[in-house]
Amino acid sequence: MKSKYFLIFFLLTGLIANAQKTANSPKANATKSNVATPQTFNVVGPINYESSLIQGKLILNKRFTKDAGSSGYTLSYTLTSSNDRSPIKDKPLEMKLSKDFYETTFLKASPEISDKSASLNKFVTERNISLGDEKGWIEIIRYFNAL
């Protein structure tokens, strides 16, 4: 009698383990969702911290770098493109969160951005986006990536 219960228990355990293995496989997860979510990253080192704020056609990164000889950190933002032919693909654009930077540098950073400058300007004015903070720039980059 005990051997029958042991055999049933063993079979059920095997079936459950196989079902969990199938449900957690990458192939099963890939078929569940067709929506591609941007992948962000964090890089933590002894003297810096870098984080991807948004990814897509344009990638906005934020970096804290430890100042040499002090306990302070410097905050910087960089913008790169996932387009292989873009000039900011290999050499990231050092960003400043300001209206002046937006008008003079950002809109002329690459041909792909220049071509969409009219719609970007319209988006910024309609939504009254602040160009002096990170949240506003994330909205702009997200909008550009959706175009």
Coordinates of N, CA, C and O in Angstrom, one line a residue:
M1 N 0.8 -1.2 0.0 CA 0.0 0.0 0.0 C 0.9 1.3 0.0 O 0.6 2.2 -0.7
K2 N 1.9 1.2 0.8 CA 2.8 2.4 0.9 C 3.5 2.6 -0.4 O 3.8 3.8 -0.8
S3 N 3.9 1.5 -1.1 CA 4.6 1.7 -2.4 C 3.7 2.3 -3.5 O 4.1 3.1 -4.3
K4 N 2.3 2.1 -3.4 CA 1.4 2.7 -4.4 C 1.4 4.3 -4.1 O 1.4 5.0 -5.0
Y5 N 1.3 4.6 -2.8 CA 1.3 6.1 -2.5 C 2.6 6.8 -2.9 O 2.6 7.9 -3.4
F6 N 3.7 6.0 -2.7 CA 5.0 6.6 -3.0 C 5.1 6.7 -4.6 O 5.6 7.7 -5.0
L7 N 4.6 5.8 -5.3 CA 4.6 5.8 -6.7 C 3.7 7.0 -7.3 O 4.2 7.8 -8.1
I8 N 2.6 7.2 -6.7 CA 1.7 8.3 -7.1 C 2.3 9.6 -6.7 O 2.3 10.6 -7.5
F9 N 2.9 9.7 -5.5 CA 3.6 10.9 -5.1 C 4.7 11.3 -6.1 O 4.9 12.4 -6.5
F10 N 5.5 10.3 -6.4 CA 6.7 10.4 -7.3 C 6.2 10.9 -8.7 O 6.8 11.8 -9.3
L11 N 5.1 10.3 -9.2 CA 4.6 10.7 -10.6 C 4.1 12.1 -10.5 O 4.3 12.9 -11.5
L12 N 3.3 12.5 -9.5 CA 2.8 13.9 -9.4 C 3.9 14.9 -9.3 O 3.8 16.0 -9.9
T13 N 4.9 14.6 -8.5 CA 6.1 15.5 -8.3 C 6.8 15.7 -9.7 O 7.1 16.8 -10.0
G14 N 6.9 14.6 -10.4 CA 7.5 14.7 -11.8 C 6.7 15.6 -12.7 O 7.2 16.4 -13.5
L15 N 5.4 15.4 -12.7 CA 4.5 16.1 -13.6 C 4.5 17.6 -13.2 O 4.6 18.5 -14.1
I16 N 4.5 17.9 -11.9 CA 4.6 19.3 -11.5 C 5.9 20.0 -11.9 O 5.9 21.1 -12.4
A17 N 7.0 19.3 -11.7 CA 8.3 19.8 -12.1 C 8.4 20.0 -13.6 O 8.9 21.1 -14.0
N18 N 7.9 19.1 -14.4 CA 7.9 19.3 -15.8 C 7.0 20.5 -16.2 O 7.4 21.2 -17.1
A19 N 5.9 20.7 -15.6 CA 5.0 21.8 -15.9 C 5.6 23.1 -15.6 O 5.5 24.1 -16.4
Q20 N 6.3 23.2 -14.5 CA 7.0 24.4 -14.1 C 8.1 24.7 -15.0 O 8.4 25.8 -15.4
K21 N 8.9 23.7 -15.4 CA 10.0 23.8 -16.3 C 9.5 24.4 -17.7 O 10.1 25.3 -18.2
T22 N 8.4 23.9 -18.2 CA 7.8 24.3 -19.5 C 7.3 25.7 -19.4 O 7.5 26.6 -20.2
A23 N 6.7 26.1 -18.2 CA 6.1 27.4 -18.1 C 7.2 28.5 -17.9 O 7.0 29.6 -18.3
N24 N 8.3 28.1 -17.4 CA 9.4 29.1 -17.1 C 10.4 29.1 -18.3 O 11.4 29.8 -18.2
S25 N 10.2 28.4 -19.3 CA 11.2 28.4 -20.4 C 11.1 29.7 -21.2 O 10.1 30.3 -21.3
P26 N 12.3 30.1 -21.8 CA 12.3 31.4 -22.6 C 11.3 31.3 -23.7 O 10.8 32.3 -24.1
K27 N 11.2 30.2 -24.3 CA 10.3 30.1 -25.5 C 8.8 30.3 -25.1 O 8.1 31.0 -25.8
A28 N 8.4 29.8 -23.9 CA 7.1 30.1 -23.4 C 6.9 31.6 -23.1 O 5.8 32.1 -23.4
N29 N 7.9 32.2 -22.5 CA 7.8 33.6 -22.1 C 7.8 34.5 -23.4 O 7.2 35.5 -23.4
A30 N 8.5 34.1 -24.4 CA 8.5 34.9 -25.6 C 7.2 35.0 -26.3 O 6.8 35.9 -27.0
T31 N 6.4 33.9 -26.2 CA 5.1 33.9 -26.9 C 4.0 34.6 -26.1 O 3.0 34.8 -26.6
K32 N 4.2 34.8 -24.8 CA 3.2 35.5 -24.0 C 3.0 36.9 -24.4 O 1.9 37.4 -24.3
S33 N 4.0 37.7 -24.7 CA 3.9 39.1 -24.9 C 4.5 39.5 -26.2 O 5.6 39.1 -26.5
N34 N 3.8 40.3 -27.0 CA 4.3 40.8 -28.3 C 4.8 42.2 -28.1 O 5.4 42.8 -29.0
V35 N 4.6 42.8 -26.9 CA 5.1 44.2 -26.7 C 6.5 44.2 -26.2 O 6.9 43.5 -25.3
A36 N 7.3 44.9 -26.9 CA 8.8 45.0 -26.6 C 8.9 46.2 -25.6 O 8.6 47.3 -25.8
T37 N 9.4 45.8 -24.4 CA 9.7 46.9 -23.4 C 11.1 47.2 -23.5 O 12.0 46.4 -23.7
P38 N 11.4 48.5 -23.3 CA 12.8 49.0 -23.4 C 13.6 48.4 -22.2 O 13.1 48.3 -21.1
Q39 N 14.8 47.9 -22.5 CA 15.6 47.3 -21.5 C 16.6 48.4 -20.9 O 17.2 49.1 -21.7
T40 N 16.5 48.6 -19.6 CA 17.4 49.5 -19.0 C 18.5 48.8 -18.3 O 18.5 47.6 -18.1
F41 N 19.6 49.5 -18.0 CA 20.7 48.8 -17.3 C 21.2 49.8 -16.2 O 21.0 51.0 -16.2
N42 N 21.9 49.2 -15.3 CA 22.6 49.9 -14.2 C 24.0 49.3 -14.1 O 24.2 48.1 -14.1
V43 N 25.0 50.2 -14.1 CA 26.4 49.8 -13.9 C 26.9 50.5 -12.7 O 26.8 51.7 -12.6
V44 N 27.3 49.7 -11.7 CA 27.8 50.2 -10.4 C 29.2 49.8 -10.3 O 29.6 48.7 -10.4
G45 N 30.1 50.8 -10.1 CA 31.5 50.6 -9.9 C 31.9 51.4 -8.6 O 31.2 52.1 -8.0
P46 N 33.2 51.2 -8.3 CA 33.7 51.9 -7.1 C 33.8 53.4 -7.3 O 33.7 54.1 -6.3
I47 N 33.9 53.9 -8.5 CA 33.9 55.4 -8.7 C 32.8 55.9 -9.5 O 32.8 57.1 -9.8
N48 N 31.9 55.1 -10.0 CA 30.8 55.6 -10.8 C 29.5 54.7 -10.7 O 29.6 53.6 -10.3
Y49 N 28.5 55.4 -11.1 CA 27.2 54.7 -11.3 C 26.5 55.2 -12.5 O 26.4 56.4 -12.8
E50 N 26.2 54.3 -13.4 CA 25.6 54.7 -14.7 C 24.3 53.9 -14.9 O 24.2 52.7 -14.6
S51 N 23.3 54.6 -15.3 CA 22.0 54.0 -15.5 C 21.4 54.5 -16.8 O 21.5 55.6 -17.2
S52 N 20.7 53.6 -17.5 CA 20.0 53.9 -18.7 C 18.6 54.3 -18.3 O 17.8 53.5 -17.8
L53 N 18.2 55.5 -18.6 CA 16.9 56.0 -18.3 C 15.9 55.6 -19.3 O 14.7 55.3 -18.9
I54 N 16.2 55.6 -20.5 CA 15.3 55.2 -21.6 C 16.1 54.7 -22.8 O 17.1 55.2 -23.1
Q55 N 15.5 53.7 -23.4 CA 16.2 53.1 -24.6 C 15.2 53.0 -25.8 O 14.0 53.0 -25.6
G56 N 15.7 53.1 -26.9 CA 15.0 53.0 -28.2 C 15.8 53.5 -29.3 O 17.0 53.2 -29.3
K57 N 15.3 54.3 -30.2 CA 16.1 54.9 -31.2 C 17.2 55.8 -30.6 O 18.3 55.8 -31.1
L58 N 16.8 56.6 -29.6 CA 17.7 57.4 -28.8 C 17.8 56.8 -27.4 O 16.8 56.3 -26.9
I59 N 19.0 56.8 -26.9 CA 19.2 56.2 -25.5 C 19.7 57.3 -24.6 O 20.7 57.9 -24.9
L60 N 19.0 57.5 -23.5 CA 19.4 58.5 -22.5 C 20.0 57.8 -21.3 O 19.4 57.0 -20.7
N61 N 21.3 58.2 -21.0 CA 22.0 57.6 -19.9 C 22.3 58.7 -18.9 O 22.6 59.8 -19.2
K62 N 22.3 58.3 -17.6 CA 22.6 59.1 -16.5 C 23.8 58.5 -15.8 O 23.9 57.3 -15.5
R63 N 24.8 59.4 -15.4 CA 26.0 58.9 -14.7 C 26.4 59.8 -13.6 O 26.4 61.0 -13.7
F64 N 26.7 59.1 -12.5 CA 27.3 59.8 -11.3 C 28.8 59.3 -11.3 O 29.0 58.1 -11.3
T65 N 29.7 60.3 -11.3 CA 31.1 59.9 -11.2 C 31.7 60.6 -10.0 O 31.5 61.8 -9.7
K66 N 32.5 59.8 -9.2 CA 33.1 60.3 -8.0 C 34.2 61.3 -8.4 O 35.1 61.1 -9.2
D67 N 34.2 62.5 -7.8 CA 35.2 63.5 -8.0 C 36.5 63.1 -7.3 O 36.5 62.6 -6.2
A68 N 37.6 63.2 -8.0 CA 38.9 62.9 -7.5 C 39.3 63.8 -6.3 O 39.1 65.0 -6.4
G69 N 39.7 63.2 -5.2 CA 40.2 64.0 -4.1 C 39.1 64.5 -3.2 O 39.4 65.3 -2.3
S70 N 37.8 64.2 -3.4 CA 36.7 64.7 -2.6 C 35.7 63.6 -2.4 O 35.8 62.5 -3.1
S71 N 34.7 63.9 -1.6 CA 33.6 62.9 -1.4 C 32.4 63.2 -2.3 O 31.4 62.5 -2.2
G72 N 32.5 64.2 -3.2 CA 31.4 64.6 -4.0 C 31.3 63.8 -5.3 O 32.3 63.1 -5.7
Y73 N 30.2 63.9 -5.9 CA 29.9 63.2 -7.2 C 29.5 64.2 -8.3 O 28.9 65.2 -7.9
T74 N 29.8 63.9 -9.5 CA 29.4 64.8 -10.6 C 28.3 64.0 -11.4 O 28.5 62.8 -11.7
L75 N 27.2 64.7 -11.7 CA 26.1 64.1 -12.5 C 26.2 64.6 -13.9 O 26.5 65.7 -14.2
S76 N 26.1 63.6 -14.8 CA 26.2 63.9 -16.3 C 25.2 63.1 -17.0 O 24.8 62.0 -16.5
Y77 N 24.7 63.6 -18.1 CA 23.8 62.8 -19.0 C 24.4 62.7 -20.4 O 25.1 63.6 -20.9
T78 N 24.2 61.5 -21.0 CA 24.7 61.3 -22.4 C 23.6 60.8 -23.2 O 22.7 60.1 -22.7
L79 N 23.6 61.1 -24.5 CA 22.6 60.7 -25.4 C 23.3 59.9 -26.6 O 24.3 60.4 -27.1
T80 N 22.9 58.7 -26.9 CA 23.4 57.9 -28.0 C 22.3 57.5 -28.9 O 21.1 57.5 -28.4
S81 N 22.6 57.0 -30.0 CA 21.6 56.6 -31.0 C 21.9 55.1 -31.3 O 23.0 54.6 -31.3
S82 N 20.8 54.4 -31.5 CA 20.9 53.0 -31.9 C 21.0 52.8 -33.4 O 21.3 51.7 -33.9
N83 N 20.9 53.9 -34.1 CA 21.1 53.9 -35.6 C 22.6 53.8 -35.9 O 23.4 54.7 -35.5
D84 N 23.0 52.8 -36.7 CA 24.4 52.7 -37.0 C 25.0 53.8 -37.8 O 26.2 54.0 -37.8
R85 N 24.2 54.5 -38.6 CA 24.7 55.6 -39.4 C 24.7 57.0 -38.7 O 25.1 58.0 -39.3
S86 N 24.2 57.0 -37.5 CA 24.1 58.3 -36.8 C 25.5 58.7 -36.2 O 26.3 57.9 -35.8
P87 N 25.8 60.0 -36.3 CA 27.1 60.5 -35.7 C 27.2 60.3 -34.2 O 28.3 60.3 -33.6
I88 N 26.0 60.2 -33.5 CA 26.1 60.0 -32.0 C 26.0 58.5 -31.6 O 25.8 58.2 -30.5
K89 N 26.2 57.6 -32.6 CA 26.2 56.2 -32.3 C 27.5 55.9 -31.6 O 27.6 55.2 -30.5
D90 N 28.7 56.3 -32.2 CA 30.0 55.9 -31.6 C 30.5 56.9 -30.6 O 31.2 56.6 -29.7
K91 N 30.1 58.2 -30.7 CA 30.5 59.2 -29.8 C 29.3 59.8 -29.2 O 28.6 60.7 -29.7
P92 N 29.0 59.4 -27.9 CA 27.8 59.9 -27.2 C 27.8 61.4 -27.0 O 28.9 62.0 -26.9
L93 N 26.7 62.0 -27.1 CA 26.5 63.5 -27.0 C 26.3 63.8 -25.5 O 25.4 63.3 -24.8
E94 N 27.2 64.6 -24.9 CA 27.1 65.0 -23.5 C 26.0 66.1 -23.5 O 26.1 67.1 -24.1
M95 N 25.0 65.8 -22.6 CA 23.8 66.6 -22.6 C 23.9 67.6 -21.4 O 24.4 67.3 -20.3
K96 N 23.2 68.7 -21.6 CA 22.9 69.7 -20.5 C 21.4 69.8 -20.5 O 20.8 69.9 -21.6
L97 N 20.8 69.8 -19.4 CA 19.3 69.9 -19.3 C 18.9 71.4 -19.3 O 18.7 72.0 -18.2
S98 N 18.8 71.9 -20.5 CA 18.5 73.3 -20.6 C 17.8 73.6 -21.9 O 17.9 72.8 -22.9
K99 N 17.1 74.7 -22.0 CA 16.4 75.1 -23.2 C 17.4 75.5 -24.3 O 17.2 75.1 -25.5
D100 N 18.5 76.1 -23.9 CA 19.5 76.5 -24.8 C 20.2 75.3 -25.5 O 20.4 75.3 -26.7
F101 N 20.5 74.3 -24.7 CA 21.0 73.0 -25.2 C 20.0 72.4 -26.2 O 20.4 71.9 -27.3
Y102 N 18.8 72.4 -25.9 CA 17.7 71.8 -26.7 C 17.7 72.5 -28.1 O 17.7 71.8 -29.1
E103 N 17.7 73.8 -28.1 CA 17.6 74.6 -29.3 C 18.8 74.6 -30.2 O 18.8 74.6 -31.4
T104 N 20.0 74.7 -29.5 CA 21.3 74.8 -30.3 C 21.9 73.5 -30.6 O 22.5 73.4 -31.7
T105 N 21.9 72.5 -29.7 CA 22.6 71.3 -29.9 C 21.8 70.1 -30.2 O 22.0 69.4 -31.2
F106 N 20.8 69.8 -29.4 CA 20.0 68.6 -29.5 C 19.3 68.5 -30.8 O 19.4 67.4 -31.5
L107 N 18.6 69.5 -31.3 CA 17.9 69.5 -32.5 C 18.8 69.3 -33.7 O 18.3 68.9 -34.8
K108 N 20.1 69.6 -33.6 CA 21.0 69.5 -34.7 C 22.0 68.3 -34.5 O 23.0 68.2 -35.2
A109 N 21.8 67.5 -33.5 CA 22.8 66.5 -33.2 C 22.9 65.4 -34.2 O 24.1 64.9 -34.4
S110 N 21.9 65.1 -34.9 CA 22.0 64.1 -36.0 C 20.9 64.3 -37.0 O 19.9 65.0 -36.7
P111 N 21.0 63.8 -38.2 CA 20.0 64.0 -39.2 C 18.6 63.4 -38.8 O 17.6 64.0 -39.1
E112 N 18.6 62.3 -38.1 CA 17.4 61.7 -37.7 C 16.6 62.6 -36.7 O 15.4 62.6 -36.7
I113 N 17.3 63.4 -35.9 CA 16.6 64.3 -34.9 C 16.2 65.6 -35.7 O 15.1 66.1 -35.5
S114 N 17.1 66.0 -36.6 CA 16.8 67.3 -37.4 C 15.6 67.1 -38.2 O 14.8 68.0 -38.3
D115 N 15.4 65.9 -38.8 CA 14.2 65.7 -39.6 C 12.9 65.7 -38.8 O 11.9 66.0 -39.4
K116 N 13.0 65.5 -37.5 CA 11.8 65.5 -36.7 C 11.7 66.7 -35.8 O 10.9 66.7 -34.8
S117 N 12.5 67.7 -36.0 CA 12.5 68.8 -35.1 C 11.2 69.6 -35.0 O 10.9 70.1 -34.0
A118 N 10.5 69.7 -36.1 CA 9.2 70.4 -36.1 C 8.2 69.7 -35.2 O 7.5 70.4 -34.4
S119 N 8.1 68.4 -35.3 CA 7.2 67.7 -34.4 C 7.7 67.7 -33.0 O 6.8 67.7 -32.1
L120 N 9.0 67.7 -32.8 CA 9.5 67.8 -31.4 C 9.2 69.1 -30.8 O 8.7 69.2 -29.6
N121 N 9.4 70.2 -31.5 CA 9.1 71.5 -31.0 C 7.6 71.7 -30.7 O 7.2 72.2 -29.7
K122 N 6.7 71.1 -31.6 CA 5.3 71.2 -31.4 C 4.9 70.4 -30.1 O 4.1 70.9 -29.3
F123 N 5.5 69.2 -29.9 CA 5.3 68.4 -28.7 C 5.7 69.2 -27.4 O 4.9 69.2 -26.4
V124 N 6.8 69.8 -27.5 CA 7.3 70.5 -26.3 C 6.4 71.7 -25.9 O 6.1 71.9 -24.8
T125 N 6.0 72.5 -26.9 CA 5.1 73.6 -26.7 C 3.7 73.2 -26.3 O 3.1 73.8 -25.4
E126 N 3.2 72.2 -26.9 CA 1.8 71.8 -26.6 C 1.7 71.2 -25.1 O 0.8 71.4 -24.4
R127 N 2.7 70.5 -24.8 CA 2.7 69.8 -23.4 C 3.4 70.7 -22.4 O 3.4 70.3 -21.2
N128 N 3.9 71.8 -22.8 CA 4.6 72.8 -21.9 C 5.6 72.0 -21.0 O 5.7 72.1 -19.8
I129 N 6.5 71.3 -21.7 CA 7.5 70.5 -21.1 C 8.7 71.4 -20.6 O 9.2 72.2 -21.4
S130 N 9.1 71.1 -19.4 CA 10.3 71.8 -18.8 C 11.5 71.2 -19.4 O 11.8 70.0 -19.2
L131 N 12.4 72.0 -20.0 CA 13.6 71.5 -20.5 C 14.8 71.6 -19.5 O 15.9 71.2 -19.9
G132 N 14.5 72.0 -18.3 CA 15.5 72.1 -17.3 C 15.6 70.9 -16.3 O 16.4 71.0 -15.4
D133 N 14.7 69.9 -16.6 CA 14.8 68.8 -15.6 C 14.7 67.5 -16.4 O 14.4 67.4 -17.5
E134 N 15.1 66.4 -15.7 CA 15.3 65.1 -16.3 C 13.9 64.5 -16.7 O 13.9 63.9 -17.8
K135 N 12.9 64.8 -16.0 CA 11.6 64.3 -16.4 C 11.1 64.8 -17.7 O 10.6 64.0 -18.5
G136 N 11.3 66.0 -18.0 CA 11.0 66.6 -19.3 C 11.7 66.0 -20.5 O 11.2 65.7 -21.5
W137 N 13.0 65.8 -20.2 CA 13.9 65.2 -21.3 C 13.5 63.7 -21.5 O 13.5 63.2 -22.7
I138 N 13.1 63.0 -20.5 CA 12.6 61.6 -20.7 C 11.3 61.6 -21.5 O 11.2 60.8 -22.4
E139 N 10.4 62.6 -21.3 CA 9.2 62.7 -22.1 C 9.6 62.9 -23.6 O 9.0 62.3 -24.5
I140 N 10.5 63.8 -23.8 CA 11.0 64.2 -25.2 C 11.6 63.0 -25.9 O 11.2 62.6 -27.0
I141 N 12.5 62.3 -25.2 CA 13.1 61.1 -25.8 C 12.1 60.0 -26.1 O 12.1 59.3 -27.1
R142 N 11.2 59.8 -25.1 CA 10.2 58.8 -25.3 C 9.3 59.1 -26.5 O 9.0 58.2 -27.3
Y143 N 8.9 60.4 -26.6 CA 8.1 60.8 -27.8 C 8.9 60.6 -29.1 O 8.4 60.1 -30.1
F144 N 10.2 61.0 -29.1 CA 11.0 60.8 -30.3 C 11.1 59.3 -30.7 O 11.0 58.9 -31.9
N145 N 11.3 58.4 -29.7 CA 11.4 57.0 -30.0 C 10.1 56.4 -30.5 O 10.1 55.4 -31.2
A146 N 9.0 57.1 -30.2 CA 7.6 56.6 -30.6 C 7.3 57.0 -32.0 O 6.5 56.5 -32.7
L147 N 8.0 58.1 -32.5 CA 7.8 58.6 -33.9 C 8.2 57.6 -34.9 O 9.1 56.8 -34.8

